[in-house]
XYZ file of N, CA, C and O in Angstrom:
740
model
N 0.845 -1.181 0.000
C 0.000 0.000 0.000
C 0.886 1.238 0.000
O 1.889 1.295 0.699
N 0.496 2.240 -0.768
C 1.287 3.457 -0.896
C 0.663 4.552 -0.019
O -0.198 5.314 -0.459
N 1.090 4.630 1.230
C 0.501 5.519 2.237
C 0.437 7.004 1.858
O -0.575 7.645 2.113
N 1.495 7.580 1.316
C 1.444 9.028 1.048
C 0.286 9.467 0.145
O -0.112 10.630 0.159
N -0.262 8.544 -0.630
C -1.359 8.896 -1.540
C -2.734 8.679 -0.914
O -3.749 8.966 -1.549
N -2.781 8.194 0.303
C -4.065 7.948 0.968
C -4.684 9.266 1.433
O -3.984 10.231 1.745
N -5.998 9.295 1.497
C -6.699 10.494 1.979
C -6.554 10.595 3.498
O -6.249 9.606 4.177
N -6.812 11.772 4.012
C -6.760 11.983 5.461
C -7.723 11.048 6.188
O -7.388 10.505 7.246
N -8.909 10.870 5.635
C -9.911 10.009 6.286
C -9.405 8.566 6.438
O -9.580 7.943 7.485
N -8.795 8.062 5.405
C -8.262 6.689 5.461
C -7.103 6.627 6.453
O -7.000 5.685 7.250
N -6.241 7.641 6.416
C -5.121 7.677 7.360
C -5.611 7.718 8.809
O -5.038 7.057 9.675
N -6.676 8.461 9.072
C -7.240 8.536 10.424
C -7.762 7.160 10.842
O -7.544 6.722 11.970
N -8.431 6.473 9.928
C -8.920 5.109 10.233
C -7.752 4.183 10.578
O -7.823 3.417 11.539
N -6.666 4.254 9.806
C -5.488 3.427 10.085
C -4.852 3.842 11.407
O -4.393 2.993 12.175
N -4.824 5.137 11.657
C -4.242 5.662 12.898
C -4.986 5.100 14.112
O -4.362 4.690 15.097
N -6.308 5.047 14.025
C -7.130 4.509 15.127
C -6.814 3.037 15.402
O -7.061 2.540 16.494
N -6.242 2.371 14.373
C -5.879 0.951 14.512
C -4.392 0.801 14.846
O -3.787 -0.238 14.578
N -3.814 1.880 15.409
C -2.412 1.882 15.865
C -1.389 1.751 14.742
O -0.285 1.237 14.956
N -1.733 2.224 13.576
C -0.826 2.142 12.438
C 0.178 3.301 12.500
O -0.156 4.452 12.198
N 1.418 2.994 12.891
C 2.458 4.017 13.031
C 2.824 4.647 11.683
O 3.180 5.827 11.623
N 2.729 3.880 10.627
C 3.047 4.401 9.284
C 2.028 5.492 8.896
O 2.396 6.512 8.319
N 0.763 5.297 9.245
C -0.263 6.311 8.965
C 0.054 7.596 9.740
O -0.060 8.700 9.205
N 0.476 7.423 10.997
C 0.846 8.593 11.802
C 2.021 9.329 11.170
O 2.030 10.558 11.076
N 3.006 8.580 10.705
C 4.186 9.190 10.078
C 3.788 10.007 8.841
O 4.285 11.107 8.629
N 2.878 9.466 8.041
C 2.427 10.180 6.830
C 1.675 11.454 7.234
O 1.890 12.523 6.654
N 0.814 11.349 8.236
C 0.085 12.534 8.730
C 1.078 13.582 9.234
O 0.968 14.760 8.909
N 2.048 13.111 10.000
C 3.063 14.008 10.546
C 3.783 14.742 9.419
O 3.884 15.965 9.435
N 4.265 14.014 8.442
C 5.000 14.628 7.325
C 4.103 15.561 6.494
O 4.547 16.589 6.001
N 2.845 15.190 6.373
C 1.907 15.975 5.569
C 1.608 17.337 6.209
O 1.434 18.326 5.506
N 1.530 17.363 7.515
C 1.057 18.583 8.187
C 2.089 19.330 9.028
O 1.858 20.478 9.400
N 3.215 18.707 9.336
C 4.158 19.343 10.255
C 4.581 20.737 9.797
O 4.531 21.694 10.559
N 5.019 20.866 8.563
C 5.548 22.146 8.068
C 4.473 23.250 8.105
O 4.743 24.367 8.510
N 3.263 22.935 7.688
C 2.176 23.925 7.699
C 1.860 24.361 9.124
O 1.670 25.553 9.384
N 1.783 23.392 10.030
C 1.476 23.716 11.425
C 2.597 24.540 12.049
O 2.343 25.521 12.749
N 3.825 24.141 11.773
C 4.973 24.882 12.296
C 4.934 26.332 11.801
O 5.103 27.264 12.582
N 4.696 26.516 10.507
C 4.629 27.868 9.943
C 3.524 28.686 10.582
O 3.710 29.870 10.904
N 2.384 28.077 10.787
C 1.245 28.751 11.411
C 1.577 29.198 12.836
O 1.354 30.341 13.212
N 2.124 28.287 13.631
C 2.448 28.599 15.028
C 3.603 29.601 15.100
O 3.571 30.551 15.882
N 4.609 29.401 14.261
C 5.760 30.319 14.251
C 5.316 31.739 13.918
O 5.787 32.703 14.514
N 4.396 31.865 12.999
C 3.877 33.184 12.615
C 3.224 33.865 13.816
O 3.328 35.077 13.972
N 2.587 33.103 14.683
C 1.915 33.660 15.851
C 2.908 34.026 16.951
O 2.740 35.029 17.637
N 3.945 33.198 17.128
C 4.845 33.364 18.276
C 6.177 34.027 17.936
O 6.770 34.680 18.788
N 6.664 33.798 16.727
C 7.962 34.358 16.360
C 9.126 33.646 17.036
O 10.227 34.174 17.084
N 8.883 32.464 17.560
C 9.933 31.706 18.242
C 9.994 30.297 17.680
O 9.015 29.548 17.736
N 11.168 29.946 17.143
C 11.367 28.630 16.560
C 11.138 27.516 17.579
O 10.406 26.564 17.332
N 11.779 27.667 18.738
C 11.726 26.614 19.755
C 10.300 26.389 20.249
O 9.846 25.252 20.383
N 9.595 27.488 20.552
C 8.238 27.348 21.068
C 7.296 26.808 20.004
O 6.407 26.014 20.304
N 7.479 27.217 18.753
C 6.646 26.706 17.668
C 6.867 25.192 17.508
O 5.904 24.427 17.386
N 8.130 24.769 17.542
C 8.424 23.339 17.431
C 7.807 22.567 18.594
O 7.261 21.478 18.395
N 7.898 23.129 19.803
C 7.363 22.445 20.979
C 5.842 22.295 20.894
O 5.294 21.240 21.210
N 5.163 23.342 20.450
C 3.703 23.276 20.340
C 3.287 22.251 19.290
O 2.389 21.443 19.526
N 3.949 22.243 18.134
C 3.613 21.267 17.092
C 3.928 19.854 17.583
O 3.145 18.930 17.370
N 5.038 19.711 18.280
C 5.383 18.402 18.841
C 4.295 17.934 19.815
O 3.856 16.779 19.746
N 3.870 18.835 20.712
C 2.826 18.490 21.678
C 1.518 18.113 20.974
O 0.823 17.176 21.387
N 1.198 18.822 19.917
C -0.021 18.545 19.153
C 0.046 17.159 18.507
O -0.906 16.371 18.601
N 1.173 16.854 17.894
C 1.332 15.542 17.248
C 1.343 14.419 18.292
O 0.756 13.354 18.068
N 1.996 14.663 19.417
C 2.027 13.667 20.491
C 0.614 13.396 21.000
O 0.223 12.239 21.203
N -0.160 14.442 21.153
C -1.542 14.305 21.603
C -2.366 13.496 20.593
O -3.174 12.649 20.976
N -2.150 13.759 19.310
C -2.853 12.999 18.267
C -2.542 11.508 18.418
O -3.448 10.673 18.386
N -1.264 11.182 18.593
C -0.879 9.774 18.708
C -1.435 9.154 19.991
O -1.981 8.056 19.971
N -1.314 9.861 21.106
C -1.749 9.312 22.390
C -3.267 9.125 22.461
O -3.750 8.240 23.147
N -4.020 9.952 21.754
C -5.482 9.900 21.792
C -6.076 9.311 20.507
O -7.258 9.517 20.222
N -5.268 8.612 19.762
C -5.676 8.133 18.428
C -6.906 7.233 18.456
O -7.739 7.326 17.574
N -7.021 6.381 19.452
C -8.114 5.407 19.445
C -9.466 6.027 19.786
O -10.490 5.573 19.318
N -9.470 7.087 20.572
C -10.753 7.719 20.920
C -11.016 9.008 20.142
O -11.989 9.690 20.393
N -10.162 9.327 19.182
C -10.364 10.575 18.432
C -11.609 10.491 17.547
O -11.946 9.436 17.025
N -12.268 11.618 17.433
C -13.476 11.725 16.599
C -13.251 12.768 15.504
O -14.120 13.580 15.221
N -12.088 12.768 14.912
C -11.699 13.780 13.928
C -12.496 13.587 12.645
O -12.476 12.510 12.045
N -13.183 14.658 12.234
C -13.953 14.631 10.984
C -13.113 15.175 9.820
O -13.186 14.676 8.712
N -12.358 16.242 10.107
C -11.534 16.881 9.083
C -10.175 17.146 9.720
O -10.054 18.017 10.583
N -9.165 16.420 9.307
C -7.855 16.478 9.949
C -7.234 17.874 9.875
O -6.704 18.373 10.866
N -7.322 18.496 8.723
C -6.704 19.817 8.559
C -7.371 20.832 9.498
O -6.686 21.592 10.186
N -8.676 20.849 9.561
C -9.407 21.759 10.444
C -9.056 21.458 11.901
O -8.781 22.362 12.694
N -9.051 20.160 12.232
C -8.695 19.752 13.589
C -7.322 20.298 13.977
O -7.142 20.875 15.049
N -6.333 20.082 13.117
C -4.970 20.517 13.412
C -4.883 22.025 13.624
O -4.254 22.489 14.572
N -5.500 22.790 12.747
C -5.339 24.237 12.855
C -6.118 24.818 14.034
O -5.661 25.765 14.664
N -7.241 24.235 14.372
C -7.961 24.691 15.570
C -7.151 24.317 16.815
O -6.977 25.138 17.720
N -6.638 23.103 16.857
C -5.835 22.662 18.005
C -4.559 23.498 18.123
O -4.176 23.911 19.222
N -3.915 23.787 16.989
C -2.690 24.602 17.000
C -2.997 26.014 17.493
O -2.250 26.582 18.299
N -4.107 26.566 17.018
C -4.508 27.910 17.474
C -4.764 27.913 18.980
O -4.308 28.801 19.698
N -5.471 26.900 19.464
C -5.781 26.829 20.891
C -4.525 26.666 21.743
O -4.380 27.323 22.775
N -3.623 25.791 21.316
C -2.374 25.611 22.057
C -1.523 26.876 22.032
O -0.900 27.242 23.032
N -1.504 27.556 20.895
C -0.740 28.802 20.775
C -1.330 29.871 21.685
O -0.599 30.561 22.404
N -2.649 30.013 21.672
C -3.304 31.003 22.543
C -3.048 30.692 24.011
O -2.813 31.603 24.817
N -3.098 29.423 24.364
C -2.831 29.012 25.746
C -1.399 29.387 26.135
O -1.150 29.893 27.229
N -0.459 29.145 25.231
C 0.937 29.484 25.495
C 1.110 30.995 25.654
O 1.766 31.453 26.584
N 0.508 31.769 24.739
C 0.621 33.231 24.808
C 0.047 33.741 26.126
O 0.641 34.594 26.784
N -1.103 33.202 26.510
C -1.725 33.627 27.765
C -0.808 33.331 28.950
O -0.660 34.164 29.847
N -0.182 32.173 28.948
C 0.718 31.838 30.059
C 1.916 32.778 30.075
O 2.381 33.177 31.139
N 2.409 33.151 28.893
C 3.551 34.068 28.829
C 3.158 35.475 29.266
O 3.933 36.164 29.921
N 1.946 35.905 28.906
C 1.468 37.223 29.324
C 1.352 37.267 30.840
O 1.789 38.221 31.480
N 0.789 36.214 31.426
C 0.662 36.174 32.882
C 2.030 36.167 33.554
O 2.227 36.839 34.557
N 2.977 35.417 32.989
C 4.323 35.384 33.535
C 4.977 36.755 33.421
O 5.589 37.240 34.366
N 4.828 37.416 32.262
C 5.413 38.743 32.062
C 4.793 39.750 33.019
O 5.493 40.544 33.642
N 3.467 39.709 33.153
C 2.804 40.644 34.066
C 3.273 40.426 35.499
O 3.474 41.380 36.244
N 3.449 39.177 35.879
C 3.923 38.885 37.224
C 5.335 39.429 37.421
O 5.636 40.027 38.455
N 6.206 39.243 36.433
C 7.581 39.769 36.535
C 7.572 41.293 36.609
O 8.329 41.885 37.366
N 6.731 41.930 35.797
C 6.618 43.391 35.857
C 6.151 43.832 37.235
O 6.676 44.787 37.802
N 5.157 43.124 37.763
C 4.648 43.443 39.095
C 5.775 43.331 40.124
O 5.933 44.203 40.979
N 6.563 42.261 40.036
C 7.660 42.082 40.982
C 8.645 43.248 40.914
O 9.065 43.754 41.941
N 9.023 43.642 39.703
C 9.984 44.737 39.539
C 9.416 46.038 40.084
O 10.064 46.744 40.860
N 8.174 46.379 39.681
C 7.562 47.618 40.168
C 7.356 47.584 41.679
O 7.591 48.575 42.370
N 6.940 46.439 42.191
C 6.741 46.307 43.634
C 8.062 46.528 44.372
O 8.103 47.205 45.401
N 9.125 45.970 43.832
C 10.447 46.146 44.442
C 10.843 47.620 44.441
O 11.354 48.134 45.433
N 10.609 48.313 43.327
C 10.935 49.745 43.248
C 10.146 50.509 44.299
O 10.709 51.280 45.082
N 8.835 50.323 44.327
C 7.994 51.087 45.243
C 8.183 50.679 46.700
O 8.055 51.504 47.590
N 8.522 49.415 46.933
C 8.730 48.947 48.297
C 9.964 49.593 48.905
O 10.005 49.876 50.099
N 10.961 49.851 48.080
C 12.222 50.395 48.580
C 12.248 51.918 48.609
O 13.250 52.498 49.015
N 11.180 52.534 48.150
C 11.142 53.998 48.174
C 10.992 54.448 49.625
O 10.094 54.005 50.331
N 11.889 55.298 50.058
C 11.834 55.824 51.423
C 10.889 57.019 51.425
O 11.208 58.081 50.899
N 9.723 56.846 52.033
C 8.711 57.904 52.007
C 9.164 59.159 52.741
O 8.664 60.249 52.470
N 10.119 59.059 53.643
C 10.619 60.251 54.326
C 11.427 61.143 53.390
O 11.543 62.345 53.614
N 12.010 60.541 52.363
C 12.824 61.315 51.423
C 11.990 61.921 50.296
O 12.459 62.777 49.569
N 10.776 61.460 50.128
C 9.930 61.982 49.058
C 8.967 63.000 49.666
O 8.187 62.676 50.547
N 9.036 64.200 49.167
C 8.196 65.255 49.728
C 6.810 65.251 49.108
O 5.843 65.610 49.749
N 6.724 64.855 47.882
C 5.410 64.758 47.252
C 5.482 63.864 46.021
O 6.553 63.493 45.574
N 4.316 63.551 45.507
C 4.222 62.673 44.351
C 4.855 63.315 43.121
O 5.430 62.629 42.276
N 4.801 64.642 43.043
C 5.381 65.348 41.894
C 6.875 65.094 41.787
O 7.415 64.981 40.692
N 7.539 65.005 42.911
C 8.980 64.753 42.890
C 9.277 63.377 42.283
O 10.189 63.235 41.475
N 8.495 62.380 42.660
C 8.662 61.043 42.095
C 8.325 61.058 40.602
O 9.043 60.475 39.794
N 7.259 61.763 40.243
C 6.878 61.858 38.823
C 7.987 62.498 38.009
O 8.292 62.047 36.897
N 8.595 63.554 38.557
C 9.715 64.212 37.853
C 10.888 63.252 37.710
O 11.535 63.216 36.666
N 11.141 62.482 38.756
C 12.242 61.521 38.701
C 11.971 60.458 37.641
O 12.884 60.060 36.908
N 10.732 60.016 37.547
C 10.367 59.026 36.521
C 10.536 59.633 35.134
O 11.073 58.989 34.226
N 10.093 60.880 34.961
C 10.263 61.557 33.661
C 11.734 61.674 33.292
O 12.113 61.465 32.144
N 12.568 62.021 34.262
C 14.013 62.129 34.010
C 14.587 60.756 33.622
O 15.421 60.672 32.721
N 14.129 59.727 34.314
C 14.583 58.369 34.002
C 14.184 57.996 32.575
O 14.974 57.408 31.837
N 12.957 58.350 32.188
C 12.486 58.039 30.835
C 13.317 58.769 29.775
O 13.563 58.236 28.697
N 13.771 59.976 30.099
C 14.604 60.739 29.147
C 15.964 60.084 28.937
O 16.586 60.268 27.894
N 16.433 59.336 29.930
C 17.726 58.672 29.832
C 17.642 57.353 29.059
O 18.659 56.805 28.660
N 16.435 56.871 28.872
C 16.233 55.598 28.166
C 16.282 55.826 26.657
O 16.000 56.926 26.189
N 16.579 54.760 25.907
C 16.436 54.873 24.447
C 14.989 55.274 24.123
O 14.056 54.862 24.812
N 14.823 56.071 23.094
C 13.515 56.637 22.757
C 12.440 55.564 22.587
O 11.338 55.683 23.120
N 12.758 54.501 21.869
C 11.766 53.449 21.620
C 11.353 52.777 22.929
O 10.174 52.519 23.166
N 12.317 52.514 23.797
C 12.035 51.870 25.082
C 11.130 52.758 25.931
O 10.147 52.290 26.509
N 11.446 54.050 25.992
C 10.637 54.985 26.775
C 9.227 55.096 26.203
O 8.240 55.115 26.953
N 9.120 55.153 24.897
C 7.812 55.257 24.249
C 6.960 54.028 24.563
O 5.781 54.150 24.909
N 7.563 52.858 24.463
C 6.829 51.623 24.739
C 6.422 51.564 26.208
O 5.312 51.152 26.534
N 7.300 52.002 27.110
C 6.951 52.047 28.531
C 5.728 52.934 28.748
O 4.784 52.547 29.439
N 5.732 54.123 28.164
C 4.604 55.046 28.331
C 3.312 54.445 27.778
O 2.253 54.540 28.403
N 3.411 53.815 26.606
C 2.226 53.216 25.996
C 1.679 52.096 26.879
O 0.466 51.954 27.043
N 2.582 51.307 27.456
C 2.167 50.159 28.257
C 1.704 50.550 29.649
O 0.643 50.123 30.093
N 2.480 51.363 30.334
C 2.216 51.624 31.756
C 1.406 52.892 32.019
O 0.713 52.970 33.019
N 1.495 53.853 31.136
C 0.752 55.101 31.354
C -0.558 55.081 30.562
O -1.629 55.322 31.116
N -0.452 54.765 29.269
C -1.660 54.702 28.444
C -2.379 53.363 28.605
O -3.509 53.205 28.142
N -1.709 52.389 29.217
C -2.252 51.055 29.487
C -2.736 50.331 28.229
O -3.776 49.673 28.218
N -1.964 50.456 27.163
C -2.286 49.755 25.916
C -1.788 48.317 26.005
O -0.736 48.054 26.587
N -2.519 47.366 25.434
C -2.052 45.978 25.440
C -0.842 45.804 24.513
O -0.664 46.562 23.552
N -0.036 44.808 24.811
C 1.189 44.538 24.055
C 0.890 44.388 22.569
O 1.606 44.909 21.715
N -0.186 43.678 22.250
C -0.534 43.441 20.843
C -0.762 44.764 20.093
O -0.312 44.943 18.970
N -1.455 45.698 20.743
C -1.745 46.983 20.103
C -0.460 47.803 19.946
O -0.252 48.445 18.923
N 0.390 47.776 20.975
C 1.666 48.495 20.896
C 2.493 47.928 19.748
O 3.057 48.676 18.943
N 2.550 46.593 19.665
C 3.318 45.936 18.600
C 2.808 46.378 17.232
O 3.593 46.693 16.342
N 1.499 46.441 17.086
C 0.901 46.849 15.822
C 1.241 48.299 15.491
O 1.654 48.617 14.379
N 1.093 49.181 16.475
C 1.358 50.603 16.254
C 2.836 50.892 15.983
O 3.167 51.778 15.211
N 3.708 50.140 16.647
C 5.149 50.388 16.518
C 5.788 49.525 15.425
O 6.994 49.608 15.205
N 4.977 48.665 14.782
C 5.462 47.749 13.753
C 6.589 46.864 14.289
O 7.657 46.752 13.698
N 6.309 46.256 15.469
C 7.254 45.355 16.123
C 6.543 44.044 16.440
O 5.317 43.981 16.422
N 7.323 43.028 16.775
C 6.718 41.782 17.250
C 6.318 41.988 18.709
O 6.841 42.870 19.391
N 5.410 41.160 19.177
C 4.997 41.246 20.582
C 6.175 40.946 21.502
O 6.313 41.550 22.558
N 7.039 40.035 21.082
C 8.228 39.715 21.889
C 9.136 40.939 22.016
O 9.706 41.169 23.080
N 9.284 41.710 20.947
C 10.123 42.907 21.000
C 9.528 43.928 21.967
O 10.248 44.561 22.744
N 8.207 44.079 21.932
C 7.536 45.005 22.851
C 7.754 44.550 24.290
O 8.099 45.366 25.167
N 7.589 43.257 24.537
C 7.798 42.730 25.885
C 9.233 42.962 26.347
O 9.487 43.285 27.502
N 10.183 42.809 25.426
C 11.589 43.060 25.741
C 11.774 44.507 26.195
O 12.430 44.779 27.203
N 11.198 45.448 25.447
C 11.346 46.868 25.789
C 10.674 47.203 27.124
O 11.185 48.021 27.889
N 9.542 46.579 27.397
C 8.863 46.821 28.678
C 9.736 46.339 29.826
O 9.966 47.064 30.804
N 10.260 45.135 29.702
C 11.126 44.593 30.751
C 12.377 45.451 30.908
O 12.792 45.772 32.022
N 12.959 45.844 29.786
C 14.159 46.689 29.804
C 13.862 48.017 30.495
O 14.638 48.493 31.330
N 12.718 48.635 30.176
C 12.374 49.927 30.770
C 12.176 49.812 32.275
O 12.589 50.695 33.036
N 11.560 48.717 32.715
C 11.345 48.533 34.154
C 12.662 48.346 34.893
O 12.859 48.885 35.984
N 13.580 47.592 34.292
C 14.896 47.417 34.908
C 15.644 48.746 34.967
O 16.283 49.067 35.972
N 15.570 49.529 33.885
C 16.250 50.830 33.857
C 15.613 51.784 34.865
O 16.308 52.543 35.540
N 14.301 51.736 34.973
C 13.590 52.587 35.928
C 14.040 52.274 37.346
O 14.305 53.182 38.139
N 14.169 51.003 37.642
C 14.635 50.602 38.970
C 16.029 51.169 39.227
O 16.321 51.684 40.303
N 16.903 51.095 38.220
C 18.264 51.613 38.343
C 18.266 53.135 38.525
O 18.931 53.667 39.407
N 17.484 53.841 37.690
C 17.470 55.302 37.740
C 16.798 55.867 38.995
O 17.049 57.004 39.367
N 15.954 55.076 39.612
C 15.259 55.559 40.818
C 15.939 55.104 42.101
O 15.353 55.157 43.166
N 17.196 54.719 41.993
C 17.928 54.285 43.181
C 17.973 55.370 44.246
O 18.002 55.066 45.432
N 17.975 56.619 43.840
C 18.036 57.719 44.790
C 16.823 57.718 45.711
O 16.865 58.262 46.811
N 15.744 57.112 45.261
C 14.534 57.077 46.076
C 14.475 55.824 46.937
O 13.569 55.667 47.720
N 15.458 54.924 46.768
C 15.492 53.699 47.556
C 16.004 53.983 48.941
O 16.869 54.803 49.158
N 15.499 53.228 49.869
C 15.964 53.302 51.253
C 17.276 52.543 51.370
O 17.497 51.538 50.702
N 18.162 53.001 52.185
C 19.427 52.315 52.406
C 19.303 51.232 53.475
O 20.282 50.572 53.806
N 18.139 51.089 54.060
C 17.960 50.116 55.154
C 17.962 48.710 54.635
O 17.491 48.340 53.667
């Protein structure tokens, strides 16, 4: 039998019967398309490969109880869902890291040395002036205008990862530039 010429429906039937050759043909048929789709969403080779690997592993592990009607549709919906799940986990991780950095900055501010909020605001403005222009702009868009990363990326014609990099960089620089407001205790 010449497997590569079989339809998806026949391959799925063989797959349900533990046919490893059918799985291999499915894998070869769809891997590149799925990888391209996920990579386009994430911009990361390693993460795209991992998501496609997880998707294919899930197909093999659940082969006997799968109710797949259209393999291509199944793959792209599953890839989209796994990609969205990954992005959400990364957003939560990034937000948590940002919170930690900002919390550390504000926790170490000695309130006896700050006479008013305007003084801190001026210090933040001065810190932003010392940052690269793009980094400062992205910080303002994210933290002051409260725009989501996706919108900033679109407006600045950058990837979401690049925007996240600039946000993290700006927070680290802000912590450094606001050392004068830190307590020595």
